[in-house]
PDB file of C-alpha atoms in Angstrom:
ATOM      1  CA  UNK T   1      99.871 129.083 128.436  1.00 47.00           C
ATOM      2  CA  UNK T   2     100.519 129.643 124.753  1.00 55.00           C
ATOM      3  CA  UNK T   3      99.140 126.592 123.132  1.00 63.00           C
ATOM      4  CA  UNK T   4      96.918 124.162 124.987  1.00 68.00           C
ATOM      5  CA  UNK T   5      93.558 124.840 126.597  1.00 77.00           C
ATOM      6  CA  UNK T   6      93.094 124.290 130.297  1.00 89.00           C
ATOM      7  CA  UNK T   7      91.909 120.857 131.300  1.00 90.00           C
ATOM      8  CA  UNK T   8      88.463 122.112 132.418  1.00 91.00           C
ATOM      9  CA  UNK T   9      87.902 123.942 129.122  1.00 93.00           C
ATOM     10  CA  UNK T  10      89.148 120.925 127.127  1.00 92.00           C
ATOM     11  CA  UNK T  11      86.798 118.614 129.038  1.00 94.00           C
ATOM     12  CA  UNK T  12      83.909 121.034 128.533  1.00 95.00           C
ATOM     13  CA  UNK T  13      84.579 121.231 124.797  1.00 95.00           C
ATOM     14  CA  UNK T  14      84.750 117.421 124.610  1.00 96.00           C
ATOM     15  CA  UNK T  15      81.459 117.088 126.469  1.00 96.00           C
ATOM     16  CA  UNK T  16      79.879 119.589 124.066  1.00 96.00           C
ATOM     17  CA  UNK T  17      80.883 117.432 121.100  1.00 95.00           C
ATOM     18  CA  UNK T  18      84.163 118.980 119.922  1.00 96.00           C
ATOM     19  CA  UNK T  19      85.769 115.980 118.210  1.00 96.00           C
ATOM     20  CA  UNK T  20      89.325 117.319 118.527  1.00 95.00           C
ATOM     21  CA  UNK T  21      88.796 117.855 122.253  1.00 96.00           C
ATOM     22  CA  UNK T  22      87.376 114.335 122.555  1.00 97.00           C
ATOM     23  CA  UNK T  23      90.488 112.897 120.913  1.00 96.00           C
ATOM     24  CA  UNK T  24      92.736 114.970 123.167  1.00 96.00           C
ATOM     25  CA  UNK T  25      90.870 113.797 126.256  1.00 96.00           C
ATOM     26  CA  UNK T  26      91.125 110.200 125.048  1.00 96.00           C
ATOM     27  CA  UNK T  27      94.867 110.426 124.507  1.00 95.00           C
ATOM     28  CA  UNK T  28      95.356 112.104 127.879  1.00 96.00           C
ATOM     29  CA  UNK T  29      93.468 109.366 129.721  1.00 96.00           C
ATOM     30  CA  UNK T  30      95.284 106.719 127.696  1.00 96.00           C
ATOM     31  CA  UNK T  31      98.682 107.857 128.978  1.00 95.00           C
ATOM     32  CA  UNK T  32      97.735 109.677 132.192  1.00 94.00           C
ATOM     33  CA  UNK T  33      98.648 113.169 130.978  1.00 93.00           C
ATOM     34  CA  UNK T  34      97.308 115.607 133.642  1.00 92.00           C
ATOM     35  CA  UNK T  35      94.429 113.173 134.290  1.00 94.00           C
ATOM     36  CA  UNK T  36      94.476 109.766 135.983  1.00 94.00           C
ATOM     37  CA  UNK T  37      95.687 106.932 133.750  1.00 95.00           C
ATOM     38  CA  UNK T  38      92.400 105.313 132.677  1.00 94.00           C
ATOM     39  CA  UNK T  39      92.276 103.346 129.423  1.00 93.00           C
ATOM     40  CA  UNK T  40      88.567 102.596 129.902  1.00 92.00           C
ATOM     41  CA  UNK T  41      87.865 106.353 130.012  1.00 94.00           C
ATOM     42  CA  UNK T  42      90.140 106.782 126.986  1.00 96.00           C
ATOM     43  CA  UNK T  43      88.024 104.220 125.109  1.00 95.00           C
ATOM     44  CA  UNK T  44      84.908 106.223 126.006  1.00 96.00           C
ATOM     45  CA  UNK T  45      86.320 109.395 124.406  1.00 97.00           C
ATOM     46  CA  UNK T  46      87.722 107.560 121.357  1.00 97.00           C
ATOM     47  CA  UNK T  47      84.264 106.081 120.795  1.00 96.00           C
ATOM     48  CA  UNK T  48      82.635 109.525 121.060  1.00 97.00           C
ATOM     49  CA  UNK T  49      85.008 110.849 118.386  1.00 97.00           C
ATOM     50  CA  UNK T  50      84.442 107.805 116.171  1.00 96.00           C
ATOM     51  CA  UNK T  51      80.685 108.149 116.431  1.00 96.00           C
ATOM     52  CA  UNK T  52      81.083 111.651 115.009  1.00 94.00           C
ATOM     53  CA  UNK T  53      82.807 110.198 111.960  1.00 93.00           C
ATOM     54  CA  UNK T  54      86.435 110.622 112.996  1.00 95.00           C
ATOM     55  CA  UNK T  55      88.327 107.590 111.717  1.00 95.00           C
ATOM     56  CA  UNK T  56      91.115 107.919 114.298  1.00 96.00           C
ATOM     57  CA  UNK T  57      88.652 107.416 117.154  1.00 97.00           C
ATOM     58  CA  UNK T  58      87.485 104.123 115.681  1.00 97.00           C
ATOM     59  CA  UNK T  59      91.057 103.084 114.801  1.00 97.00           C
ATOM     60  CA  UNK T  60      92.238 103.594 118.376  1.00 97.00           C
ATOM     61  CA  UNK T  61      89.212 101.656 119.668  1.00 96.00           C
ATOM     62  CA  UNK T  62      90.263  98.817 117.388  1.00 97.00           C
ATOM     63  CA  UNK T  63      93.721  98.861 118.937  1.00 96.00           C
ATOM     64  CA  UNK T  64      92.313  99.021 122.448  1.00 96.00           C
ATOM     65  CA  UNK T  65      90.155  95.931 121.855  1.00 96.00           C
ATOM     66  CA  UNK T  66      92.760  94.042 119.837  1.00 96.00           C
ATOM     67  CA  UNK T  67      95.406  94.425 122.529  1.00 95.00           C
ATOM     68  CA  UNK T  68      93.159  94.498 125.608  1.00 95.00           C
ATOM     69  CA  UNK T  69      94.182  97.948 126.796  1.00 93.00           C
ATOM     70  CA  UNK T  70      91.822  98.673 129.680  1.00 88.00           C
ATOM     71  CA  UNK T  71      89.210  96.278 128.259  1.00 91.00           C
ATOM     72  CA  UNK T  72      88.899  92.539 127.792  1.00 94.00           C
ATOM     73  CA  UNK T  73      90.562  91.719 124.444  1.00 95.00           C
ATOM     74  CA  UNK T  74      87.969  91.103 121.727  1.00 96.00           C
ATOM     75  CA  UNK T  75      89.382  90.597 118.237  1.00 96.00           C
ATOM     76  CA  UNK T  76      85.943  90.596 116.583  1.00 96.00           C
ATOM     77  CA  UNK T  77      85.056  93.934 118.184  1.00 96.00           C
ATOM     78  CA  UNK T  78      88.499  95.262 117.265  1.00 97.00           C
ATOM     79  CA  UNK T  79      87.862  94.235 113.657  1.00 96.00           C
ATOM     80  CA  UNK T  80      84.497  96.020 113.639  1.00 96.00           C
ATOM     81  CA  UNK T  81      86.124  99.242 114.828  1.00 97.00           C
ATOM     82  CA  UNK T  82      89.008  98.864 112.367  1.00 96.00           C
ATOM     83  CA  UNK T  83      86.504  98.375 109.572  1.00 94.00           C
ATOM     84  CA  UNK T  84      84.531 101.477 110.596  1.00 96.00           C
ATOM     85  CA  UNK T  85      87.760 103.518 110.539  1.00 96.00           C
ATOM     86  CA  UNK T  86      88.906 101.864 107.302  1.00 93.00           C
ATOM     87  CA  UNK T  87      85.607 102.781 105.649  1.00 92.00           C
ATOM     88  CA  UNK T  88      86.234 106.377 106.763  1.00 93.00           C
ATOM     89  CA  UNK T  89      89.479 106.150 104.739  1.00 91.00           C
ATOM     90  CA  UNK T  90      91.815 105.684 107.700  1.00 92.00           C
ATOM     91  CA  UNK T  91      95.083 104.277 106.352  1.00 89.00           C
ATOM     92  CA  UNK T  92      96.248 102.852 109.695  1.00 91.00           C
ATOM     93  CA  UNK T  93      92.941 101.050 110.135  1.00 93.00           C
ATOM     94  CA  UNK T  94      93.030  99.747 106.573  1.00 92.00           C
ATOM     95  CA  UNK T  95      96.469  98.326 107.247  1.00 90.00           C
ATOM     96  CA  UNK T  96      95.358  96.778 110.559  1.00 93.00           C
ATOM     97  CA  UNK T  97      92.383  95.237 108.780  1.00 90.00           C
ATOM     98  CA  UNK T  98      94.704  93.772 106.118  1.00 90.00           C
ATOM     99  CA  UNK T  99      96.861  92.267 108.856  1.00 91.00           C
ATOM    100  CA  UNK T 100      93.881  90.637 110.594  1.00 93.00           C
ATOM    101  CA  UNK T 101      92.546  89.158 107.356  1.00 93.00           C
ATOM    102  CA  UNK T 102      95.866  87.888 106.011  1.00 91.00           C
ATOM    103  CA  UNK T 103      97.173  86.525 109.326  1.00 91.00           C
ATOM    104  CA  UNK T 104      94.000  84.614 110.082  1.00 92.00           C
ATOM    105  CA  UNK T 105      93.433  86.781 113.141  1.00 91.00           C
ATOM    106  CA  UNK T 106      89.690  86.618 112.459  1.00 91.00           C
ATOM    107  CA  UNK T 107      89.637  82.850 111.911  1.00 92.00           C
ATOM    108  CA  UNK T 108      90.375  81.612 108.404  1.00 92.00           C
ATOM    109  CA  UNK T 109      92.942  83.554 106.420  1.00 93.00           C
ATOM    110  CA  UNK T 110      91.058  85.760 103.954  1.00 93.00           C
ATOM    111  CA  UNK T 111      93.489  86.834 101.255  1.00 92.00           C
ATOM    112  CA  UNK T 112      90.759  88.292  99.054  1.00 91.00           C
ATOM    113  CA  UNK T 113      89.544  90.729 101.728  1.00 91.00           C
ATOM    114  CA  UNK T 114      93.151  91.354 102.751  1.00 90.00           C
ATOM    115  CA  UNK T 115      94.153  92.272  99.219  1.00 90.00           C
ATOM    116  CA  UNK T 116      91.130  94.561  98.793  1.00 90.00           C
ATOM    117  CA  UNK T 117      92.002  96.515 101.955  1.00 89.00           C
ATOM    118  CA  UNK T 118      95.685  96.457 100.990  1.00 88.00           C
ATOM    119  CA  UNK T 119      94.788  98.209  97.720  1.00 87.00           C
ATOM    120  CA  UNK T 120      92.864 100.852  99.652  1.00 88.00           C
ATOM    121  CA  UNK T 121      95.684 101.369 102.151  1.00 87.00           C
ATOM    122  CA  UNK T 122      98.211 101.727  99.344  1.00 83.00           C
ATOM    123  CA  UNK T 123      96.231 104.674  97.962  1.00 82.00           C
ATOM    124  CA  UNK T 124      97.602 106.715 100.875  1.00 79.00           C
ATOM    125  CA  UNK T 125     101.227 106.175  99.847  1.00 65.00           C
ATOM    126  CA  UNK T 126     102.086 105.960 103.527  1.00 57.00           C
ATOM    127  CA  UNK T 127     105.603 104.954 104.434  1.00 49.00           C
ATOM    128  CA  UNK T 128     104.302 102.658 107.151  1.00 54.00           C
ATOM    129  CA  UNK T 129     102.218 100.626 104.739  1.00 53.00           C
ATOM    130  CA  UNK T 130     104.959 100.430 102.130  1.00 54.00           C
ATOM    131  CA  UNK T 131     107.125  98.860 104.812  1.00 46.00           C
ATOM    132  CA  UNK T 132     104.566  96.137 105.528  1.00 58.00           C
ATOM    133  CA  UNK T 133     103.154  94.642 102.339  1.00 65.00           C
ATOM    134  CA  UNK T 134     101.394  91.473 103.427  1.00 71.00           C
ATOM    135  CA  UNK T 135     101.552  89.851  99.978  1.00 76.00           C
ATOM    136  CA  UNK T 136      97.913  88.744  99.970  1.00 81.00           C
ATOM    137  CA  UNK T 137      97.792  88.963  96.180  1.00 83.00           C
ATOM    138  CA  UNK T 138     100.265  86.062  95.854  1.00 85.00           C
ATOM    139  CA  UNK T 139      97.545  83.739  97.157  1.00 86.00           C
ATOM    140  CA  UNK T 140      94.882  84.865  94.684  1.00 88.00           C
ATOM    141  CA  UNK T 141      94.009  83.987  91.114  1.00 87.00           C
ATOM    142  CA  UNK T 142      93.927  86.705  88.475  1.00 89.00           C
ATOM    143  CA  UNK T 143      90.114  86.722  88.642  1.00 90.00           C
ATOM    144  CA  UNK T 144      90.144  87.029  92.447  1.00 90.00           C
ATOM    145  CA  UNK T 145      92.599  89.933  92.231  1.00 87.00           C
ATOM    146  CA  UNK T 146      90.322  91.648  89.704  1.00 90.00           C
ATOM    147  CA  UNK T 147      87.328  91.098  92.002  1.00 89.00           C
ATOM    148  CA  UNK T 148      89.265  92.630  94.912  1.00 87.00           C
ATOM    149  CA  UNK T 149      90.320  95.571  92.740  1.00 88.00           C
ATOM    150  CA  UNK T 150      86.682  96.240  91.759  1.00 90.00           C
ATOM    151  CA  UNK T 151      85.539  95.973  95.383  1.00 89.00           C
ATOM    152  CA  UNK T 152      88.313  98.352  96.494  1.00 88.00           C
ATOM    153  CA  UNK T 153      87.292 100.817  93.782  1.00 90.00           C
ATOM    154  CA  UNK T 154      83.667 100.665  94.963  1.00 90.00           C
ATOM    155  CA  UNK T 155      84.720 101.433  98.539  1.00 89.00           C
ATOM    156  CA  UNK T 156      87.071 104.184  97.366  1.00 87.00           C
ATOM    157  CA  UNK T 157      84.105 105.857  95.640  1.00 88.00           C
ATOM    158  CA  UNK T 158      82.541 106.267  99.097  1.00 82.00           C
ATOM    159  CA  UNK T 159      85.560 108.353 100.182  1.00 79.00           C
ATOM    160  CA  UNK T 160      84.745 111.115  97.706  1.00 67.00           C
TER     161      UNK T 160
END
């Protein structure tokens, strides 16, 4: 009993708006840790956390909708949640958003948007992102790269 709150107190805290408790409840439902396995309920708690401005909540919702985990897969909805998390400076979501743009997961391949989000993700110096450079810039002109760099800088200003 040293470290984690009881399930009833965790649930109560989540219901009262504690974002960390909401994320813990979401993860527990997602894997069935001391609660029934219920990815739909997990999505509910991830959304609650995201709506309070926690990027990880929106990022996990993006994953849930991209991969159809307890919901009908919806790549457009996944992209909207990834973008919300990316705009909250979530590196994982920025990388997922790059992948969707560059792979054509949202329709046409969009190297300009991909490169812009790639620049933002690279600001985190995360090992994961360094291992997965999508090379969007190779498909862009110098002017397009400069446009993407300006757009990325504008978004990065919002992070401050």
